[in-house]
CSV table of C-alpha atoms in Angstrom, one decimal:
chain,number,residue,atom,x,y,z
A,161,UNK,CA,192.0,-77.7,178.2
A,162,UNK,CA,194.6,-74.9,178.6
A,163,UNK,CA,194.8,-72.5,181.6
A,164,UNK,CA,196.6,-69.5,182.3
A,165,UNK,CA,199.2,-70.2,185.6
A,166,UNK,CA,201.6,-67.5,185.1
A,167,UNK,CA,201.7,-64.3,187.5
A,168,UNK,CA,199.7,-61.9,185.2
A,169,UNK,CA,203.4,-60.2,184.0
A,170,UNK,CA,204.7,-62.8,181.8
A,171,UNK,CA,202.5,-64.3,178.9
A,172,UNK,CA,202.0,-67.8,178.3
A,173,UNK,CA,201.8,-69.6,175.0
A,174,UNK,CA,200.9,-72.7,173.4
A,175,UNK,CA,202.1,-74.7,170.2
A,176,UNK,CA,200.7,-77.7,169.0
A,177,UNK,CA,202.7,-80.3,167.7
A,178,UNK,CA,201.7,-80.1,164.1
A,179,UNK,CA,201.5,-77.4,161.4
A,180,UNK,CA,198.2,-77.2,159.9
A,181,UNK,CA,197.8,-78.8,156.3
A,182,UNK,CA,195.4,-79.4,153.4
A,183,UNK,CA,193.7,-82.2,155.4
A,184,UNK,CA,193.5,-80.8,158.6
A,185,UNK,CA,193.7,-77.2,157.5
A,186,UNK,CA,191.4,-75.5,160.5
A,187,UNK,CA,191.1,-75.8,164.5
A,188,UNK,CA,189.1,-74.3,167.1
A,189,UNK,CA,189.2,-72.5,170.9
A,190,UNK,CA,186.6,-72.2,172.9
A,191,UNK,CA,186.8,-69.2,175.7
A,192,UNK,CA,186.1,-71.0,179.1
A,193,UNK,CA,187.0,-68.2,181.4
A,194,UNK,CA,188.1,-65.1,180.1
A,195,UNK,CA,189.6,-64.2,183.6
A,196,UNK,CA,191.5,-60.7,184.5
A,197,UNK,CA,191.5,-59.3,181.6
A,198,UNK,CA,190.7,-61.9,178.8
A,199,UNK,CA,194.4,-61.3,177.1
A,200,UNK,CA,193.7,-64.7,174.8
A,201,UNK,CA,195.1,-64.8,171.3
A,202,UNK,CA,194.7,-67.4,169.1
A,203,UNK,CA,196.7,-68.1,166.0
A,204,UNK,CA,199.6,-69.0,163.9
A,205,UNK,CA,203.2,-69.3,164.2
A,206,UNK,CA,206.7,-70.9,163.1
A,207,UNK,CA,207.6,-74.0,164.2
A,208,UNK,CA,210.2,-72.5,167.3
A,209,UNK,CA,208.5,-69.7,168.3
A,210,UNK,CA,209.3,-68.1,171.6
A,211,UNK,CA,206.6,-69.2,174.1
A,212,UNK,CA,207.1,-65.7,176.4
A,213,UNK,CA,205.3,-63.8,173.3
A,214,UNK,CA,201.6,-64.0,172.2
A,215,UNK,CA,200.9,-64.7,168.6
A,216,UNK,CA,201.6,-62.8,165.9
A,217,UNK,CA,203.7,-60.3,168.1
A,218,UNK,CA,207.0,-62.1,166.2
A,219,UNK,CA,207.5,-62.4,162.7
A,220,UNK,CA,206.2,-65.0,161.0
A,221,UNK,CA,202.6,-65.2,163.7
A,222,UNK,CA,199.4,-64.2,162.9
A,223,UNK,CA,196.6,-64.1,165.6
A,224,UNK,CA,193.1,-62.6,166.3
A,225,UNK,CA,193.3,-61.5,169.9
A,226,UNK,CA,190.0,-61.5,172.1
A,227,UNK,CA,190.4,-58.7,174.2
A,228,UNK,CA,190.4,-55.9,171.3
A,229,UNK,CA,189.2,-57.9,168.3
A,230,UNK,CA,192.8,-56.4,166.4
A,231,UNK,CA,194.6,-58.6,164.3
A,232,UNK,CA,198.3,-59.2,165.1
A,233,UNK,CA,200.5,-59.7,162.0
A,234,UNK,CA,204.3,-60.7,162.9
A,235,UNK,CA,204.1,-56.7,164.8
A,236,UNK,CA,203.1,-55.8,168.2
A,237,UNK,CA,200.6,-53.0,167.2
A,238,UNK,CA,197.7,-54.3,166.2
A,239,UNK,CA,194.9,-53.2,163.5
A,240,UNK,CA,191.8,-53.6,163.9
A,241,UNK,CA,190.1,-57.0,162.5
A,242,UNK,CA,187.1,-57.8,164.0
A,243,UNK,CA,184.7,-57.9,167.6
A,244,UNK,CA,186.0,-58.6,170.7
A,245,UNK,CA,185.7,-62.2,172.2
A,246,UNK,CA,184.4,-63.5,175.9
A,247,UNK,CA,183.2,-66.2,177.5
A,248,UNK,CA,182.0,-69.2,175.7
A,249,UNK,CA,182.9,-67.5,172.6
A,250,UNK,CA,184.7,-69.6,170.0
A,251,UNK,CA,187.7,-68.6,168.0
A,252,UNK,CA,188.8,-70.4,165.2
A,253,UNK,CA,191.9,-70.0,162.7
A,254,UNK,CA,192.3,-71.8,159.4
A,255,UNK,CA,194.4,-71.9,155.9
A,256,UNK,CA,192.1,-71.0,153.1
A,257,UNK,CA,195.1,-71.0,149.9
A,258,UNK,CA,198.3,-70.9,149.4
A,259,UNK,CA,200.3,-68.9,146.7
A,260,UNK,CA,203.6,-70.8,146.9
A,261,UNK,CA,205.0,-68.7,144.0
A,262,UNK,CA,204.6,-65.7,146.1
A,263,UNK,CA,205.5,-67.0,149.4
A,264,UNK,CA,202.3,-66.9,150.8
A,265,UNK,CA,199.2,-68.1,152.3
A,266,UNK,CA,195.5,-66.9,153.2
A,267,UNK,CA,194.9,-67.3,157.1
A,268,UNK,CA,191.1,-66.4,158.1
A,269,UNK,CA,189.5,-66.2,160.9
A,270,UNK,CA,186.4,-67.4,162.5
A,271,UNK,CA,183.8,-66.4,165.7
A,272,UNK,CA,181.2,-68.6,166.4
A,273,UNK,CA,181.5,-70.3,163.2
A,274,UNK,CA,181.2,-67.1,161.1
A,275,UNK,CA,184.0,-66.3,159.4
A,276,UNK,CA,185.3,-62.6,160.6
A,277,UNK,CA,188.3,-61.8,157.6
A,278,UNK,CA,191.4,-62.6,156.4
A,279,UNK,CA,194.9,-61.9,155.5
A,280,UNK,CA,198.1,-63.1,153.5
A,281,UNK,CA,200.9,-64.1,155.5
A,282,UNK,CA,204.5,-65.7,154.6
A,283,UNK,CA,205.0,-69.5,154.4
A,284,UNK,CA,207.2,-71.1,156.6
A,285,UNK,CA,209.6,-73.5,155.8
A,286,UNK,CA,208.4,-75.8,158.6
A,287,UNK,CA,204.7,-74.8,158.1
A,288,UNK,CA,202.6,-72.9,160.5
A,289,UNK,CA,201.4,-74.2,164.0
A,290,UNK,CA,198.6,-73.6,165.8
A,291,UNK,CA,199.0,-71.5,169.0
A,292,UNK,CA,197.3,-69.9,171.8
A,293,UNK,CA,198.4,-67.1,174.4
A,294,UNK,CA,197.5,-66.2,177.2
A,295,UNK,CA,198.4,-63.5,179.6
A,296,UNK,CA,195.9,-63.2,182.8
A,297,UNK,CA,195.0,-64.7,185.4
A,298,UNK,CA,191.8,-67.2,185.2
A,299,UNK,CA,192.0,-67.6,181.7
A,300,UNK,CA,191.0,-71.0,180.8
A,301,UNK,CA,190.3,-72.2,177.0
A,302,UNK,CA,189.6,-75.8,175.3
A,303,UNK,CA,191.1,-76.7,172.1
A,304,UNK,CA,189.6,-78.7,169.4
A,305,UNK,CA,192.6,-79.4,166.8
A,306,UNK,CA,190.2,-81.8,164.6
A,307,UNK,CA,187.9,-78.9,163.5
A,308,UNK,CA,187.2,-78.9,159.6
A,309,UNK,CA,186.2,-75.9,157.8
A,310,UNK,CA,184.5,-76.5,154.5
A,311,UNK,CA,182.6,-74.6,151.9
A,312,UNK,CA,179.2,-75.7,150.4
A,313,UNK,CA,177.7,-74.9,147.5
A,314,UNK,CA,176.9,-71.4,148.3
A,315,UNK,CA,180.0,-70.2,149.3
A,316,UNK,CA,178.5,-70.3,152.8
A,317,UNK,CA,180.7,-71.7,155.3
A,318,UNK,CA,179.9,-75.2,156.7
A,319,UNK,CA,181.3,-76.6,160.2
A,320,UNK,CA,181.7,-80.2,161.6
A,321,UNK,CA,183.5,-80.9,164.5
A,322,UNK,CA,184.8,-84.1,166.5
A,323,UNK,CA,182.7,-83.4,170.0
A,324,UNK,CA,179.4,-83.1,170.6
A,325,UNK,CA,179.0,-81.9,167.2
A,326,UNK,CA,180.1,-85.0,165.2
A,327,UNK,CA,176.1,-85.3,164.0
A,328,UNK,CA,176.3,-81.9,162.7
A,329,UNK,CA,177.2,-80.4,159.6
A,330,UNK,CA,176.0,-77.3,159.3
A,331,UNK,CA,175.5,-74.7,162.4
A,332,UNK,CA,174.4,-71.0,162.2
A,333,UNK,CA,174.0,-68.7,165.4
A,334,UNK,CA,173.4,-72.2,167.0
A,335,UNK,CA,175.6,-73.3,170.1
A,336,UNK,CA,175.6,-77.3,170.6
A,337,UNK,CA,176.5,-79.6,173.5
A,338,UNK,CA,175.6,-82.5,175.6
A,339,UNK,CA,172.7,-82.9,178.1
A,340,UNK,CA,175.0,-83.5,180.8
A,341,UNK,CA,174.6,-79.5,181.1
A,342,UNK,CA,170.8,-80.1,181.3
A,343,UNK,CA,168.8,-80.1,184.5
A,344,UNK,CA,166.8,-83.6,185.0
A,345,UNK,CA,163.8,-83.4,182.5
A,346,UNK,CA,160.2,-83.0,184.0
A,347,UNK,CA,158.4,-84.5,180.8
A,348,UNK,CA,156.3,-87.8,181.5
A,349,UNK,CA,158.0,-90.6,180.3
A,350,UNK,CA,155.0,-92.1,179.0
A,351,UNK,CA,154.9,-89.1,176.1
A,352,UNK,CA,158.3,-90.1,174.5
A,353,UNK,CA,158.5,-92.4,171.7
A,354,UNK,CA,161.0,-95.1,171.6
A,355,UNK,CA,160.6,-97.2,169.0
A,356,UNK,CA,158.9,-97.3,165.3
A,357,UNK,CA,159.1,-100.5,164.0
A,358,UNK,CA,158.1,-100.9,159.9
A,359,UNK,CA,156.4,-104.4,159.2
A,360,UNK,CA,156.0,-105.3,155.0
A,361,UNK,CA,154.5,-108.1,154.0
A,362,UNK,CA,155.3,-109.7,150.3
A,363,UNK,CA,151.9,-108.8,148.9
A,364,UNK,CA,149.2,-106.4,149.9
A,365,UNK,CA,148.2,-106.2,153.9
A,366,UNK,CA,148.6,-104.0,155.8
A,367,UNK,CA,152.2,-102.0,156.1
A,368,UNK,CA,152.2,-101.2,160.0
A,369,UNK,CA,154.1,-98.2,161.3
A,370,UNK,CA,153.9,-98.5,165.3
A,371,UNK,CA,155.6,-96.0,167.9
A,372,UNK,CA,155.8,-97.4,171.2
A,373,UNK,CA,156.0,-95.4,174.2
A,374,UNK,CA,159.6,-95.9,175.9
A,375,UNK,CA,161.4,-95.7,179.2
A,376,UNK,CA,163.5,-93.3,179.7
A,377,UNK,CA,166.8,-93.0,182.0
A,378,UNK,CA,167.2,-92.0,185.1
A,379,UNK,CA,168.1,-88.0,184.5
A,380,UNK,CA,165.2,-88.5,181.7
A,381,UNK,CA,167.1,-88.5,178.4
A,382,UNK,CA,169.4,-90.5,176.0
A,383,UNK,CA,172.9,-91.2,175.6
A,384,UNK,CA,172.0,-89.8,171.7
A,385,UNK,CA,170.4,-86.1,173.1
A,386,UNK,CA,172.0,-82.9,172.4
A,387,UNK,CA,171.5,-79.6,173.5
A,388,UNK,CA,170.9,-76.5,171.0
A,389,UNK,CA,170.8,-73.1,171.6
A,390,UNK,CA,170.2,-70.4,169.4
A,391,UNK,CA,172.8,-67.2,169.7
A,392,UNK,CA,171.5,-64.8,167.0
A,393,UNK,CA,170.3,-61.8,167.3
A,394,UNK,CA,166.7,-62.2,166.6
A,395,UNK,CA,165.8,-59.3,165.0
A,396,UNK,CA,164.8,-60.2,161.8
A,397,UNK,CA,163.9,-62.6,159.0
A,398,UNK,CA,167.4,-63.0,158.5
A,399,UNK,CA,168.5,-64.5,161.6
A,400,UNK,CA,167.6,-67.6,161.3
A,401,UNK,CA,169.9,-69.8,163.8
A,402,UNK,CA,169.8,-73.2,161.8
A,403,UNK,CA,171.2,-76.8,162.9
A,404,UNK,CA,171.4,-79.5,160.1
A,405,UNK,CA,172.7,-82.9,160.9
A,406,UNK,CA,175.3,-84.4,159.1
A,407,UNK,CA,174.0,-87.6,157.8
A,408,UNK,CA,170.4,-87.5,155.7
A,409,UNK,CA,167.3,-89.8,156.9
A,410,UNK,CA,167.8,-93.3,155.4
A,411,UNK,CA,165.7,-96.9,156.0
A,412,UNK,CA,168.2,-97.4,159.0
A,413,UNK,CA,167.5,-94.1,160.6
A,414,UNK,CA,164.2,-92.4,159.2
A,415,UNK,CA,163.1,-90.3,162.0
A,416,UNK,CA,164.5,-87.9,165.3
A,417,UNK,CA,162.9,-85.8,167.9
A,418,UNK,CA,163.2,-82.1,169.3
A,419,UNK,CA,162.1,-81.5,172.9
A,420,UNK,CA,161.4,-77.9,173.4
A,421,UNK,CA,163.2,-76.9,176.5
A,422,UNK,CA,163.1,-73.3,176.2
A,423,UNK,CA,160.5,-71.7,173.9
A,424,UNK,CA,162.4,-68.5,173.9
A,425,UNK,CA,160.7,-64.7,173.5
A,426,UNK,CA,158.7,-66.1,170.6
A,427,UNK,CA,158.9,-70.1,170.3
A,428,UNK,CA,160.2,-69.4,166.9
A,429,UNK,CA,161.1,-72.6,166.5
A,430,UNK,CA,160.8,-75.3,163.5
A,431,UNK,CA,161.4,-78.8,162.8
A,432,UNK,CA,161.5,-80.4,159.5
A,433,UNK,CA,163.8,-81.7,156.6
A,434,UNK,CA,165.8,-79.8,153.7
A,435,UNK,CA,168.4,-80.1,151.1
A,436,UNK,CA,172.1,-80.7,151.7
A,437,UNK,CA,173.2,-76.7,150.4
A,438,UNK,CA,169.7,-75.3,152.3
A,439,UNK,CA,170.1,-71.4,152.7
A,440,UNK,CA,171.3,-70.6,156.0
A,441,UNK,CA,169.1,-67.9,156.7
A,442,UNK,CA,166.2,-69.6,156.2
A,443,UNK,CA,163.5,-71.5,158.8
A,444,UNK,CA,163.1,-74.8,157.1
A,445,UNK,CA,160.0,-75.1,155.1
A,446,UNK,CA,160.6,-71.5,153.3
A,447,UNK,CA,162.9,-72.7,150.7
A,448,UNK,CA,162.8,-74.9,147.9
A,449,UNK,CA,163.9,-78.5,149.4
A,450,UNK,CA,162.4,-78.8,152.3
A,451,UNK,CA,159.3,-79.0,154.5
A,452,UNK,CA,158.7,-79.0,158.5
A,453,UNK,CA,156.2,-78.4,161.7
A,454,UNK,CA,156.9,-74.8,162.8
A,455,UNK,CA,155.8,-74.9,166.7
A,456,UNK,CA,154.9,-71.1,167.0
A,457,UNK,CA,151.7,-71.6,164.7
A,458,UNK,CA,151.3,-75.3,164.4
A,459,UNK,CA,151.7,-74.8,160.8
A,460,UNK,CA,153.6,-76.8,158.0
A,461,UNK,CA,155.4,-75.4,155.5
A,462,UNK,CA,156.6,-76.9,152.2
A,463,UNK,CA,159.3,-75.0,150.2
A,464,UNK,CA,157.0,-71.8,150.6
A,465,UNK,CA,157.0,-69.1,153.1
A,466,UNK,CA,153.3,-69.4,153.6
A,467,UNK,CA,152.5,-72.2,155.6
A,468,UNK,CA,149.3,-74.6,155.7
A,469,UNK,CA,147.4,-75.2,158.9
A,470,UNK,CA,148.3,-78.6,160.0
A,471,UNK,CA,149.0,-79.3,164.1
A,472,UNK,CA,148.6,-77.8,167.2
A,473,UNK,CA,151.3,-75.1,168.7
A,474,UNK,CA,153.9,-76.6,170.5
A,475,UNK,CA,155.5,-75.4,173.6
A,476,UNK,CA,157.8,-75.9,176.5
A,477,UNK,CA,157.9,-79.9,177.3
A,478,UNK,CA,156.5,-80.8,174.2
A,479,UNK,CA,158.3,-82.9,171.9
A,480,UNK,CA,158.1,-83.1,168.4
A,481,UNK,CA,159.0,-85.8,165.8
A,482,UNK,CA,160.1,-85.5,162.2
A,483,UNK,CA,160.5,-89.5,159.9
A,484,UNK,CA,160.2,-90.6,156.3
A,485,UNK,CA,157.9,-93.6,155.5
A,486,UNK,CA,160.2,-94.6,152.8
A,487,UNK,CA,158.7,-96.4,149.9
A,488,UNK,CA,158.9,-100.6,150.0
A,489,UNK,CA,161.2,-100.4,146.4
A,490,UNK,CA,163.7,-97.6,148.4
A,491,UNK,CA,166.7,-99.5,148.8
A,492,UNK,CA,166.5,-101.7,145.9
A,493,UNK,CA,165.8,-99.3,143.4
A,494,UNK,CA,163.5,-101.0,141.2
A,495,UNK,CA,160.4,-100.4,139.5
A,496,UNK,CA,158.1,-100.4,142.3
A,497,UNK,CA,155.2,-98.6,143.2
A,498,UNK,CA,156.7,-95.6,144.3
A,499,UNK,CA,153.5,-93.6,145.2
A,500,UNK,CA,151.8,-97.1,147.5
A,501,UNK,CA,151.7,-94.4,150.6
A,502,UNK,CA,148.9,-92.4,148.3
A,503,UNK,CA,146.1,-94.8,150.5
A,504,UNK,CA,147.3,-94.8,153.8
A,505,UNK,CA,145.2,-94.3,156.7
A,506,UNK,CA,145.8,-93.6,160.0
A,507,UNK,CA,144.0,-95.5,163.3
A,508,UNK,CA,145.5,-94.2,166.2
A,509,UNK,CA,145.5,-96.7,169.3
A,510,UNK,CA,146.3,-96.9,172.8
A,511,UNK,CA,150.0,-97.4,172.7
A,512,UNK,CA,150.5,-97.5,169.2
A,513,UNK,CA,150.1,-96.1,165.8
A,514,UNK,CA,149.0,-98.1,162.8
A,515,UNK,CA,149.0,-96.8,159.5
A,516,UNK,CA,147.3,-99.4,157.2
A,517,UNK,CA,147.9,-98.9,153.5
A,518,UNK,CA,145.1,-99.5,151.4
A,519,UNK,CA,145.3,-101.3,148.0
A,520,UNK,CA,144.9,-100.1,144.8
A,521,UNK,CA,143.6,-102.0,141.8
A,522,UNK,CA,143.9,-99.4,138.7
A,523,UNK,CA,147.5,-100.6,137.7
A,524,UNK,CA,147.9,-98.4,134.8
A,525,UNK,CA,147.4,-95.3,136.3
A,526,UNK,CA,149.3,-96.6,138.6
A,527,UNK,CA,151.8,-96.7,136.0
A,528,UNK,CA,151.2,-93.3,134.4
A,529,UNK,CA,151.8,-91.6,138.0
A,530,UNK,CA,155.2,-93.2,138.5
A,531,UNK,CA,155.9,-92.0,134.9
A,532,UNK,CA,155.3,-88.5,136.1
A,533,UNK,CA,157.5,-89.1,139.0
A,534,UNK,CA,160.6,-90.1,137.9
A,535,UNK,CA,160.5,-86.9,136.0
A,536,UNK,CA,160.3,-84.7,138.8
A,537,UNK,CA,161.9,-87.0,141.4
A,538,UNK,CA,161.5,-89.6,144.3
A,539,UNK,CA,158.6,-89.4,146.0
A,540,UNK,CA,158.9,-90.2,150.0
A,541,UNK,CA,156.1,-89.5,152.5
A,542,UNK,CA,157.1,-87.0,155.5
A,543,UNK,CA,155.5,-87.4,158.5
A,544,UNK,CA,155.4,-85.5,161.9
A,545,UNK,CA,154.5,-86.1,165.5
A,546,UNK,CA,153.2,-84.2,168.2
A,547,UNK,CA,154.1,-86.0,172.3
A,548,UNK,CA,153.6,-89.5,170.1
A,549,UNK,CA,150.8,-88.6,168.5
A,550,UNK,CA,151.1,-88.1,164.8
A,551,UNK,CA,150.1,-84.9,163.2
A,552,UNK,CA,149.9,-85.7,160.1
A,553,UNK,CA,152.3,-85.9,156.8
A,554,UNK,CA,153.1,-84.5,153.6
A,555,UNK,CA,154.6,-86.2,150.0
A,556,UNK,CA,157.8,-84.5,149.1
A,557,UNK,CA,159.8,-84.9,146.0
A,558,UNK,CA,163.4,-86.3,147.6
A,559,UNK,CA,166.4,-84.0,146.3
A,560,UNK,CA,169.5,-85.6,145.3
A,561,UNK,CA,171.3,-86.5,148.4
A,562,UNK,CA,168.4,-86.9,150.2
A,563,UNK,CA,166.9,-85.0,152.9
A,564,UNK,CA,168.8,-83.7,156.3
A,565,UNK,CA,167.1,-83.4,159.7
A,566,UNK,CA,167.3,-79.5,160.1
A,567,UNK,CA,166.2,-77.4,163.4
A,568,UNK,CA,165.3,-73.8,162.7
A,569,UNK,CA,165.1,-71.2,165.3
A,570,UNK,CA,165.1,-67.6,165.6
A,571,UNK,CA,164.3,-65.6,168.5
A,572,UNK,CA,166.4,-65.2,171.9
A,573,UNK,CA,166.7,-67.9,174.6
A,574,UNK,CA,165.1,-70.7,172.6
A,575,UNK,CA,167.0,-73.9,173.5
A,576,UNK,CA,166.0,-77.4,172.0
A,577,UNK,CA,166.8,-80.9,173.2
A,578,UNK,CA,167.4,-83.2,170.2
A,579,UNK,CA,167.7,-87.0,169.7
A,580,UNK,CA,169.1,-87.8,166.2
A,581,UNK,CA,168.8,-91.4,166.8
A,582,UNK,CA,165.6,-91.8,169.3
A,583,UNK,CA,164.9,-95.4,168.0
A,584,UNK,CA,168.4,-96.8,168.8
A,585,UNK,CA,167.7,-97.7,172.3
């Protein structure tokens, strides 16, 4: 955390220690107070430049400055570069190429993980350092100097950071932090799952999924909760704020929760799975590669953007839960029967839910369907809950890579509570 604690005449600048490189080739600043006048610049420079100068005044700097949006280029005149930046906004500054036969370097820009331009600028001997100035009183930032910048298969820009967003790797118009900012939750206890717990027996009987209700702590959450919040615009289709965690559903971890803690203008909100390189202006479930529970209509959609009637609409408090019944052959990869969820059926108890898998007897066209299968993919069984009740489930071809927990939404104020790992205690 840097603050401003100069007499509003003389600026104040920082240098990190190291240049930015080819492995750690981006960093990040978040605007906690933007004070007086919200005279923050963040940037490049040399390795001994003068600390009484913002960024990219000298030769040799570059910086995006928040209080005019104008870029600064080793001149103190400005050109104009991008918006203006305030409060909780976050700034970012990263090498994208280098030309060392010509001496330079592509430096680009970032606001709230969207990338805002960029511009050739000299290398330096030494490299180039990142820096922040500041020049007025209140003026408070944090800086994230792990930040890594990557590009996916689109050519769409892809985020992870080491904070509260080490489980994400992907983030569009959607803000994340911990639940330590989160008011004590009203939700009964006795709705939230806690455990699912998958029993296989060596031959046929039954192949048990249970979810137990849990306790939960004393502020009503878990260590493993995050908050998101969508910040786009919400004025069309093409908004779409999406969230999609890092690391795909496996036998280990095969299911997470949302809890809906803000339905927003339009509870535009969707939970489901997708693809690795999903479009980013998509709700999951419209695109190829992905399915999920959309809690506006309590419909499911399935790589279409014309959704089935499957659940009831979900609002504020209610909590809903996305998992894979993986097949029993999943990890070992052998010639299994791939499509054994075809038979299950589901006898929802007291405490618990039991899906018994019936058995099937015809094993040559048992045969023939995994024949079709393997040319079109893995087969895995989605499944979605409702306040531990399950909704229902869908059989979706796996993609390679497997499939990411993804959170969709799209219209102002929405807010979502989610547990990547609600099973791990």
């Amino acid at each position: 955390m840097l603050s401003y604690q100069g007499n509003s005449e003389e600026v104040g600048c920082y240098v990190a220690g190291c240049p930015l490189s080819k492995q750690n080739c981006y960093f990040e600043v978040t605007i906690v107070d933007s004070g007086v006048r919200g005279s923050i610049a963040v940037g490049l420079v040399p390795k001994f430049y003068r600390l009484d100068h913002q960024p990219g005044w000298l030769p040799y700097s570059v910086a995006y400055h928040a209080d005019n949006g104008k870029l600064y280029n080793g001149n103190p005149v400005g050109q104009q570069f991008g918006p203006k930046c305030a409060r909780g906004d976050r700034i970012g500054c990263g090498i994208q190429s280098e030309n060392i036969q010509e001496g330079l370097t592509t430096v680009f820009f970032t606001k709230n993980r969207k990338e805002v331009g960029s511009v050739e600028v000299p290398l330096c001997a030494d490299g180039l350092f990142p820096a922040v100035g500041m020049h007025s009183l209140g003026e408070e930032v944090k800086v994230d100097l792990q930040a890594h910048w990557f590009l996916d298969e689109e050519d769409s820009m892809m985020m992870m950071v080491d904070s509260h967003e080490d489980d994400w790797g992907r983030l569009y118009d959607v803000r994340v932090s911990g639940t330590n900012c989160l008011p004590p939750t009203t939700v009964n206890p006795s709705s939230l799952i806690g455990r699912v717990e998958l029993f296989i027996t060596s031959s046929f009987t039954p192949i048990i999924i249970t979810i137990r209700r849990s306790q939960s702590n004393s502020t009503g959450g878990s260590r493993n909760q995050q908050l998101l919040e969508y910040v786009g615009k919400g004025k069309s289709i093409m908004d779409v704020g999406l969230a999609q965690a890092r690391q795909p559903l496996t036998t280990r971890c095969h299911y997470y929760e949302v809890e809906i803690i803000d339905a927003g203008e339009k509870c535009y909100i969707a939970l489901g799975l997708a693809r690795r390189d999903y479009p980013k202006n998509r709700h999951p479930g419209w695109s190829r590669g992905s399915v999920a529970y959309h809690a506006d209509d309590g419909k499911i959609f399935h790589g279409s953007g014309v959704g089935d009637a499957f659940g009831p609409r979900c609002f504020k408090g209610d909590i809903m839960g996305c998992g894979i019944m993986f097949p029993r052959d999943y990890i070992l990869d052998s010639e299994g029967d791939s499509d054994q969820w075809e038979g299950l059926q589901v006898f929802p108890g007291h405490d618990s839910l039991c899906l018994y898998h019936r058995d099937e007897e015809d094993d040559e066209e048992e045969e023939e369907e995994e024949g079709e299968q393997e040319e079109e993919g893995r087969r895995v069984t989605v499944f979605f809950t409702r306040n531990g009740k399950l909704m229902g489930r869908r059989e979706v071809v796996e993609p390679e890579g497997g499939l990411f927990p993804t959170v969709g939404m799209l219209s102002s104020g929405e807010k979502v509570k989610v547990d990547l790992h609600p099973l791990s205690g």
